[in-house]
CSV table of C-alpha atoms in Angstrom, one decimal:
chain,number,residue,atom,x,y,z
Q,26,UNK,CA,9.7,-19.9,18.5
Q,27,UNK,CA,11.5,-16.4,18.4
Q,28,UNK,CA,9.6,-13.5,19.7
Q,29,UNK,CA,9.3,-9.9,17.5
Q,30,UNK,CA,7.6,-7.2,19.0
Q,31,UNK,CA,5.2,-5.4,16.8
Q,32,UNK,CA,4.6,-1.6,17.8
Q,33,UNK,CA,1.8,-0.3,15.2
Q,34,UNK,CA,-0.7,2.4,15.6
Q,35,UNK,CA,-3.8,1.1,13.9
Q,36,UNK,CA,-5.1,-1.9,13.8
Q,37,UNK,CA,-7.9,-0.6,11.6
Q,38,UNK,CA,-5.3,0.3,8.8
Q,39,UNK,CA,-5.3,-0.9,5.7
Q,40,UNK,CA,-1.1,-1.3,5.6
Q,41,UNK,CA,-1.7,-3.3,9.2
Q,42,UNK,CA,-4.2,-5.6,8.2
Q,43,UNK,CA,-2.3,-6.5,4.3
Q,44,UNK,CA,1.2,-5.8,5.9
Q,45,UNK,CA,1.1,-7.5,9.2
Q,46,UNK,CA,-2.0,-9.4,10.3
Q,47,UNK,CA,-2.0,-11.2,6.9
Q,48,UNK,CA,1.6,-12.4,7.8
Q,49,UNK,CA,1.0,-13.3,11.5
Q,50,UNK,CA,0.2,-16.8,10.8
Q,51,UNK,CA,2.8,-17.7,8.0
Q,52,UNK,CA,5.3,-16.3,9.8
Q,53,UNK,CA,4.5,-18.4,13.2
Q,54,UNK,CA,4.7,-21.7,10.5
Q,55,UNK,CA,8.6,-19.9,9.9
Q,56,UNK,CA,9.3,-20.0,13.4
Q,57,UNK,CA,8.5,-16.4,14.6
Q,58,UNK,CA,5.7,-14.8,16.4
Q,59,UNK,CA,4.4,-11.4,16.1
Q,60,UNK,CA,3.6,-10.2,19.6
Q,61,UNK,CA,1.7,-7.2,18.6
Q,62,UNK,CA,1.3,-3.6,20.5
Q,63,UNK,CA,-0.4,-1.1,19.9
Q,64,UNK,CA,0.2,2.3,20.4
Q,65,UNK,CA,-1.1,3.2,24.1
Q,66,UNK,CA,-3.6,6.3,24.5
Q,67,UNK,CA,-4.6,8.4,26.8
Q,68,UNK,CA,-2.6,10.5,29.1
Q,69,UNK,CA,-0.5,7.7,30.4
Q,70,UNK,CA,0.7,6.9,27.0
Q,71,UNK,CA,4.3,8.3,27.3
Q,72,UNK,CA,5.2,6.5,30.1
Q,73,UNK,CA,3.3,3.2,28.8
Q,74,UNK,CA,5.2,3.6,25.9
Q,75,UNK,CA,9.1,3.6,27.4
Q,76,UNK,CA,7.7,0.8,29.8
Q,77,UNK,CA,7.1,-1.5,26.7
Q,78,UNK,CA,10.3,0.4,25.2
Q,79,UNK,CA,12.3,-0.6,28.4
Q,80,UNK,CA,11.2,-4.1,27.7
Q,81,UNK,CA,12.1,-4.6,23.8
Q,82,UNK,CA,15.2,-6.5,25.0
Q,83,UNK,CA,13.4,-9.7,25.8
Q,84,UNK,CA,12.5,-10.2,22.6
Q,85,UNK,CA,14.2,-11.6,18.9
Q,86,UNK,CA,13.5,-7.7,17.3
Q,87,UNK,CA,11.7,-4.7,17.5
Q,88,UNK,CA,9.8,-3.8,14.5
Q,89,UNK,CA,8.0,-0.5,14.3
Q,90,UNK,CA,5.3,-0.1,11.7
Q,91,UNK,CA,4.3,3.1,10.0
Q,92,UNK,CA,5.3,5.0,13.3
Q,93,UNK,CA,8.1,7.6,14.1
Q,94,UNK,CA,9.4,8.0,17.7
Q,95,UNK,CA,10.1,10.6,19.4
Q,96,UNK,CA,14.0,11.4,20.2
Q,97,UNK,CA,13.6,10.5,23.6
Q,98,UNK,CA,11.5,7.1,22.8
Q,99,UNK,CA,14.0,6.4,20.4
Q,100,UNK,CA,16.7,6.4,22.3
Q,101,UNK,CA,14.9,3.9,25.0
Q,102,UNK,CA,14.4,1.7,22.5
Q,103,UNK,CA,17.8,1.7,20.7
Q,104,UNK,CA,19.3,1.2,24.6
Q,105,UNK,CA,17.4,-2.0,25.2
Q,106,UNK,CA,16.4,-3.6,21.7
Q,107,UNK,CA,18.4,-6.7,20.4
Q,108,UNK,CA,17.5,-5.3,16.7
Q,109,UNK,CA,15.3,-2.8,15.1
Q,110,UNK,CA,13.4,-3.2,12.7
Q,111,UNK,CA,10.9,-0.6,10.4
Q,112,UNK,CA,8.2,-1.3,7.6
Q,113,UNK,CA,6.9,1.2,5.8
Q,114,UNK,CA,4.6,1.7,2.5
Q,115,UNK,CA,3.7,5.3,2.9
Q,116,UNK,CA,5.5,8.4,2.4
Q,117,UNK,CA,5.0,9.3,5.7
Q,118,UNK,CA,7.7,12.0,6.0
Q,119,UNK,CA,6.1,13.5,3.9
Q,120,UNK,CA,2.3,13.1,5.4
Q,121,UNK,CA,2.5,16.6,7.0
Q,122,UNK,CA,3.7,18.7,4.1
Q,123,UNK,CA,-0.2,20.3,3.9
Q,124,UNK,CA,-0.1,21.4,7.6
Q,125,UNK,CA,1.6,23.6,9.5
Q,126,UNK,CA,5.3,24.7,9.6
Q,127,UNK,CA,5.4,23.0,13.7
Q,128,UNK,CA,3.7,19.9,12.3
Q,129,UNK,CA,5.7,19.6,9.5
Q,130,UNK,CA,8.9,20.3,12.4
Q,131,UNK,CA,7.9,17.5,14.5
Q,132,UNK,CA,7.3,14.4,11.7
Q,133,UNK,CA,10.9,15.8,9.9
Q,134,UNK,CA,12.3,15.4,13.8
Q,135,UNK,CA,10.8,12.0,14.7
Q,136,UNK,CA,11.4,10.7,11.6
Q,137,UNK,CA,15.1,11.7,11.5
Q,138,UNK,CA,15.6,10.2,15.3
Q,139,UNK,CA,13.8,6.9,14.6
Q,140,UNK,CA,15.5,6.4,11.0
Q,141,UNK,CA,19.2,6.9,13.3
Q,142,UNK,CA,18.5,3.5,15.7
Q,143,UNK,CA,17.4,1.5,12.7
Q,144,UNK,CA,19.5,-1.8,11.5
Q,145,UNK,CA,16.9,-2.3,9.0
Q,146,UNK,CA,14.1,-0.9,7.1
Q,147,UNK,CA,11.5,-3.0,5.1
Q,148,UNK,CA,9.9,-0.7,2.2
Q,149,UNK,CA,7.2,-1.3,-0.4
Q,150,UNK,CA,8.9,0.0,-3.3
Q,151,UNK,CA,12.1,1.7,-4.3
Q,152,UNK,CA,11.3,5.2,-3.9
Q,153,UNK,CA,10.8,4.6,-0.2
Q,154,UNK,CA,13.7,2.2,0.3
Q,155,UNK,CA,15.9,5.3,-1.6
Q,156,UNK,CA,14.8,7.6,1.4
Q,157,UNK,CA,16.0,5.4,4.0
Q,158,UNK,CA,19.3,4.7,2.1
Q,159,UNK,CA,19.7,8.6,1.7
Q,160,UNK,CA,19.7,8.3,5.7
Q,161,UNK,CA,22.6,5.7,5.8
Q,162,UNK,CA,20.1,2.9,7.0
Q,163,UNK,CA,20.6,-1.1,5.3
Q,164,UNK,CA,17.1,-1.5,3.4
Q,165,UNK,CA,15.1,-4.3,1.4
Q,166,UNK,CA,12.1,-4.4,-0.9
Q,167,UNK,CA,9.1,-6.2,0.3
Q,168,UNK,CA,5.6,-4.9,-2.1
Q,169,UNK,CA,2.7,-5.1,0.0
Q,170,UNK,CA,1.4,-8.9,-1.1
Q,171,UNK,CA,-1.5,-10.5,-1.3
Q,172,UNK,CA,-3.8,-14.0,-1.4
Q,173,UNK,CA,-4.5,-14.4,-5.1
Q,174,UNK,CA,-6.8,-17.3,-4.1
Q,175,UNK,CA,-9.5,-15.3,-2.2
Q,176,UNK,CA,-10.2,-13.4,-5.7
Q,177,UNK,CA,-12.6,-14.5,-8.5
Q,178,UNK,CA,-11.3,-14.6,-11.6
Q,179,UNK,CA,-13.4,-12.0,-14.0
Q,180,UNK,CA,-14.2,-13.7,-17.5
Q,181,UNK,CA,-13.9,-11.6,-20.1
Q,182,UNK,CA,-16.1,-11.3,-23.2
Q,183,UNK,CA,-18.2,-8.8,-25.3
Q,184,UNK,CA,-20.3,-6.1,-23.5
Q,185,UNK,CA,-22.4,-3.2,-24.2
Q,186,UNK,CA,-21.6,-1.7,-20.9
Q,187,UNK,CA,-17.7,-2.1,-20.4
Q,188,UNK,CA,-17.0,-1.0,-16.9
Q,189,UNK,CA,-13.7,0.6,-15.4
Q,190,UNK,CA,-13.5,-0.2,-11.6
Q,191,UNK,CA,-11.5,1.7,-8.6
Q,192,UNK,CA,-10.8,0.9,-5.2
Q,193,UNK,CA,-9.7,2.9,-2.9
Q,194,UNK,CA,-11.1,5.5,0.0
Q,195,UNK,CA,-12.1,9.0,0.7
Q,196,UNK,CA,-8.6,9.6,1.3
Q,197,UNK,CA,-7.9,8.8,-2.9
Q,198,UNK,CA,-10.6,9.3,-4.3
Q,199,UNK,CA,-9.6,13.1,-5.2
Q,200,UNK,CA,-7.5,11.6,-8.0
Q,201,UNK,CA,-10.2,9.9,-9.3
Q,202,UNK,CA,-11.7,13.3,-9.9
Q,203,UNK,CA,-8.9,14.9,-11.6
Q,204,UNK,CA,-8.8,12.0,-14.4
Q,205,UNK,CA,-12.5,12.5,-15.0
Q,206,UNK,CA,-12.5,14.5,-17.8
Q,207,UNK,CA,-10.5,11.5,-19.7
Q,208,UNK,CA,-12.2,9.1,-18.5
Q,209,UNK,CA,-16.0,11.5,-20.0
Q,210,UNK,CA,-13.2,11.7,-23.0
Q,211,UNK,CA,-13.2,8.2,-23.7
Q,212,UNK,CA,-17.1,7.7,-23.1
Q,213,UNK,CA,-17.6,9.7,-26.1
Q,214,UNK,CA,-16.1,6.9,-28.0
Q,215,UNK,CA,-17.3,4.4,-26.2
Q,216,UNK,CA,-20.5,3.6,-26.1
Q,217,UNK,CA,-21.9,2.2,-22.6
Q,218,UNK,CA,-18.7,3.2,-20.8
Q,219,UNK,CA,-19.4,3.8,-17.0
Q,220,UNK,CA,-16.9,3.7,-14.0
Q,221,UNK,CA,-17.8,1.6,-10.9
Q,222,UNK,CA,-16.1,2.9,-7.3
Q,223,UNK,CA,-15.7,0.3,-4.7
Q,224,UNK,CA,-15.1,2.8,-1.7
Q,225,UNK,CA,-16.3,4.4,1.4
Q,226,UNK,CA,-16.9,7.5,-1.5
Q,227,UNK,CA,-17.5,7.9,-4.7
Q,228,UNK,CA,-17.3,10.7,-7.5
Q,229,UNK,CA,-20.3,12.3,-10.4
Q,230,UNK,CA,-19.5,13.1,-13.6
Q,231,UNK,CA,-22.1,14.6,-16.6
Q,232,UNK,CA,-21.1,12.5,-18.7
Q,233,UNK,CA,-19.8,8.9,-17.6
Q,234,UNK,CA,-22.1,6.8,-15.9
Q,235,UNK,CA,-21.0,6.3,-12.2
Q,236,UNK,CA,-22.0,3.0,-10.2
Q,237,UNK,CA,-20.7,2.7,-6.6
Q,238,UNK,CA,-20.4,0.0,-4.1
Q,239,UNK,CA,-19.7,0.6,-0.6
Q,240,UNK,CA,-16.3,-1.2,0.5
Q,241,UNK,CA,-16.5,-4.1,2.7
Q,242,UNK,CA,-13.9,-6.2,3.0
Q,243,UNK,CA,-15.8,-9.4,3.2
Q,244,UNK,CA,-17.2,-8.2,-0.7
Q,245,UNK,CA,-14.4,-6.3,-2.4
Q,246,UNK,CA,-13.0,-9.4,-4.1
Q,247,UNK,CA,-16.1,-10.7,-5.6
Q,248,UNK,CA,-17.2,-6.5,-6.3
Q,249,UNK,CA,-14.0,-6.3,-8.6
Q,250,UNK,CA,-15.3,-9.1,-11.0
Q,251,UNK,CA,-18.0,-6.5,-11.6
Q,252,UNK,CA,-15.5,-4.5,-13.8
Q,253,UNK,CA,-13.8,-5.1,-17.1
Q,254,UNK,CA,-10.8,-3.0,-16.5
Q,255,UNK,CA,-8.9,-2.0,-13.4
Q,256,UNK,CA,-7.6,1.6,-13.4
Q,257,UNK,CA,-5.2,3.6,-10.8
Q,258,UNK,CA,-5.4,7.3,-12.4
Q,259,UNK,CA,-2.3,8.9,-9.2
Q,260,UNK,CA,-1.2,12.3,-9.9
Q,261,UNK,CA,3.0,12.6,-9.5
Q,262,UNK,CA,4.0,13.9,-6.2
Q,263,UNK,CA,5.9,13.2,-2.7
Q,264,UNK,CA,3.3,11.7,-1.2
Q,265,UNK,CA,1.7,9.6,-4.1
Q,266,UNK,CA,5.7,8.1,-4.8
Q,267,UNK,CA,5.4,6.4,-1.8
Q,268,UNK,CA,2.3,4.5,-2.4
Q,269,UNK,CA,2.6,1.0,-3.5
Q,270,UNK,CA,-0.1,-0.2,-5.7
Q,271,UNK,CA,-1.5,-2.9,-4.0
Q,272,UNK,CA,-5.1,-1.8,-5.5
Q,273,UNK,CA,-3.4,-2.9,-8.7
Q,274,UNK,CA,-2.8,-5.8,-7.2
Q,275,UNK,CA,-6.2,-6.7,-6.3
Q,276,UNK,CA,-6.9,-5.5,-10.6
Q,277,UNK,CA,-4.5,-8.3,-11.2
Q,278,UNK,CA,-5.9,-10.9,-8.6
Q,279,UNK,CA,-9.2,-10.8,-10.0
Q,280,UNK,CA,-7.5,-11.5,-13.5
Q,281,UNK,CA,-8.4,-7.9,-15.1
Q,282,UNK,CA,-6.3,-5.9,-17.4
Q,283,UNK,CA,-5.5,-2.6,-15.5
Q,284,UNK,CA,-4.8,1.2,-16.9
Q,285,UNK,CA,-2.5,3.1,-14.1
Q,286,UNK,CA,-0.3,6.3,-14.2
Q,287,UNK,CA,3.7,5.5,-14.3
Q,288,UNK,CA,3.6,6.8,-11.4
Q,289,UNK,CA,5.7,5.0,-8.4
Q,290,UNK,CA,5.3,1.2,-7.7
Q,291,UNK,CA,2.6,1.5,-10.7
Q,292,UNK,CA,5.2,1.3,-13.3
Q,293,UNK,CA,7.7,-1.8,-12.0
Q,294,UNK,CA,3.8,-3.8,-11.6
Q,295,UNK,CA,2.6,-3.5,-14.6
Q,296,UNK,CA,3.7,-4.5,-17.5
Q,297,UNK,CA,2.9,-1.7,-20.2
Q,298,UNK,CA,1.3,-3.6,-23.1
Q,299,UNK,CA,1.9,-6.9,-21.4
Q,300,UNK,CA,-0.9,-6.7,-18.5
Q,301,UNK,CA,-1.7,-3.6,-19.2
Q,302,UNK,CA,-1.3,0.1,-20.6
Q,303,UNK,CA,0.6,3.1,-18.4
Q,304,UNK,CA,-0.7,6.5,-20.3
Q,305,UNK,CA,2.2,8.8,-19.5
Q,306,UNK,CA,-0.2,11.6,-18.9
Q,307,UNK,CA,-3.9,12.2,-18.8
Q,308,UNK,CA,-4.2,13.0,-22.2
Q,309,UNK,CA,-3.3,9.7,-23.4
Q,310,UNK,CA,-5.7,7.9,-21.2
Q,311,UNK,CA,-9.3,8.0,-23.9
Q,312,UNK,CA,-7.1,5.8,-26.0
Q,313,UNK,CA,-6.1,3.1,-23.5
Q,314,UNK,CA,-9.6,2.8,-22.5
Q,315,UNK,CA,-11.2,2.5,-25.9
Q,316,UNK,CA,-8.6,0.2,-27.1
Q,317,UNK,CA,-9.3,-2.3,-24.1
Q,318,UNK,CA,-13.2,-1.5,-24.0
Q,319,UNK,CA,-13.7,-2.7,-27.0
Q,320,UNK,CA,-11.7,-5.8,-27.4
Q,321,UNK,CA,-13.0,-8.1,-25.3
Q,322,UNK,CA,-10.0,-11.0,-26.2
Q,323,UNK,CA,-7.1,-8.3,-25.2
Q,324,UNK,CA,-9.0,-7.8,-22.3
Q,325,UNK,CA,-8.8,-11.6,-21.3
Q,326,UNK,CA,-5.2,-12.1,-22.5
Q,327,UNK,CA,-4.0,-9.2,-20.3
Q,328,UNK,CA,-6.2,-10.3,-17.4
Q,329,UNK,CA,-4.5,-14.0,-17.7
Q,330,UNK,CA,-1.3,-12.7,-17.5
Q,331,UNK,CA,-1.5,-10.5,-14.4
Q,332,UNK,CA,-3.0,-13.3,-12.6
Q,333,UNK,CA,0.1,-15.5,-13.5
Q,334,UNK,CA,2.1,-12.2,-12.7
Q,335,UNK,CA,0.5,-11.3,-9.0
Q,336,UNK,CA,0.8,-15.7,-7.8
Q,337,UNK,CA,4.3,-15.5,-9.0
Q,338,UNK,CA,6.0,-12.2,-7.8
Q,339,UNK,CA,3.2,-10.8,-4.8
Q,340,UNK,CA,2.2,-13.9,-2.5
Q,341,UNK,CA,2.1,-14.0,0.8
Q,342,UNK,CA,3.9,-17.0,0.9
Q,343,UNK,CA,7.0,-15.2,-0.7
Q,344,UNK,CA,6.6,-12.0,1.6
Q,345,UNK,CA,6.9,-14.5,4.6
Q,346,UNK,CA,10.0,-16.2,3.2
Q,347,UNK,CA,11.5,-12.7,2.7
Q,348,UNK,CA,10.8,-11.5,6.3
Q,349,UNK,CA,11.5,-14.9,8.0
Q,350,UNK,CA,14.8,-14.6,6.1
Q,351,UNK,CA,15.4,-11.5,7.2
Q,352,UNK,CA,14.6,-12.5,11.0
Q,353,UNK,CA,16.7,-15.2,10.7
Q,354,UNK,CA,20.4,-12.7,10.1
């Protein structure tokens, strides 16, 4: 069994949970363990820190996740590592670009001094892995996957109230707000049209109906089965590039057709007209909806086909082949 040293900074994180934890025990069937750390606190953490740094060389690889180092931690680490690792499905160089000009400073510095030790960088879509190439680093494509088989599969058929569903968090949910007036657009047409959130927040509108459900993780699969049509409404910027659709993922797992921006991963997941429609802008959104709210068989023909889409391209099983292989260099 070869030994990789995890260094994350949340355990709590979605990208941790999805983008390690889930892989922990596939990988270990592949013949590496994930010893994970997480990042110390507390005034001691520097030194903490360089002592686990000063330590990387006893194990297979290092792999940082969603963290930047400092210069000086950086160049501990690259001293002593075998091999470096970094997995990333954020724009997190970017993170900063609201705050101020010293905060911005110190993310463009750490990110610059941890991108120069790297052998390798794991990204969740191309627009991330083209950042890291732009800083001369060797990079490969692994989408944040997921189990299909923990997901119901929603049966589709006629319904007075068709219901568009979104997860996400408080942290999204802004871009939910920005496509309302489509989505009250489209309820004009659409008689019965409401939007269910499945978040730790939620949205009103004065004209479309608006049913939440708190986000649990031990419920989300079974809440998505609740809607009719997945939609991932992202507005085009630095930040939301970087993201890499896994709640369209979850649309797909739970077998429903799904509306998104071309924005991103969004546009090399779904398949426009295949699985689903990508309105190039807000204005064309009313139609998408009304054209899938009110057929009922497109709706279960689309929904089929991302199912057979997300088991074949976005398991776990396939994500663990892809990292094992790469271990294995």
């Amino acid at each position: 069994m070869k030994r990789v040293l995890v260094l994350a900074n949340n355990p709590a994180q979605a990208s941790f949970r999805l983008r390690i934890a889930a892989l922990a025990p596939l990988l270990a069937e592949r013949g590496f363990e994930w010893e994970i750390c997480i990042r110390p606190k507390g005034w001691l953490a520097g030194s903490e820190l360089r002592r686990i740094l000063r330590n990387a060389g006893t194990y297979h690889a290092v792999l940082l996740q969603r963290r930047f180092l400092d210069p000086l931690d950086a160049g501990v680490l690259h001293r002593h590592a075998r091999k470096i690792f970094y997995d990333i499905d954020d724009a997190l160089m970017f993170h900063n670009r609201q705050v101020g000009r010293i905060s911005r400073w110190r993310t463009g510095r750490r990110f610059r001094a941890t991108a120069r030790i790297l052998d390798h960088v794991v990204a969740g879509n191309e627009y991330l892995a083209q950042i890291f190439r732009d800083q001369g680093r060797r990079v490969s494509i692994i989408p944040t996957m997921l189990d299909a088989g923990r997901y119901q599969i929603k049966t589709h058929g006629p319904t007075p109230t068709p219901r568009l569903v979104w997860i996400g968090s408080h942290s999204t949910i802004p871009y939910v707000r920005q496509f309302l007036p489509a989505f009250d657009e489209a309820a004009k047409t659409v008689p019965g049209l409401r939007l269910l959130t499945i978040a730790d927040a939620t949205v009103q509108s004065a004209t479309l109906p608006v049913e939440h459900e708190p986000w649990s993780e031990q419920t989300e699969a079974a809440a998505l089965c609740r809607g009719d049509i997945g939609i991932a409404p992202t507005p085009a910027d630095e930040w939301t590039l970087g993201k890499c659709g896994f709640k369209i993922l979850q649309y797909m797992a739970a077998g429903l057709p799904i509306i998104a921006s071309p924005v991103g991963a969004n546009a090399q997941i779904v398949r426009d007209g295949m699985t689903g429609f990508l309105p190039k802008d807000a204005m064309a959104w009313p139609a998408a909806i009304t054209r899938l709210a009110g057929d009922a068989e497109l709706r279960g023909r689309m929904g089929r086909a991302a199912r057979e889409d997300v088991q074949a391209s976005y398991s776990l099983a396939r994500a663990a082949d892809d990292w094992a292989n790469l271990l294995a260099e």
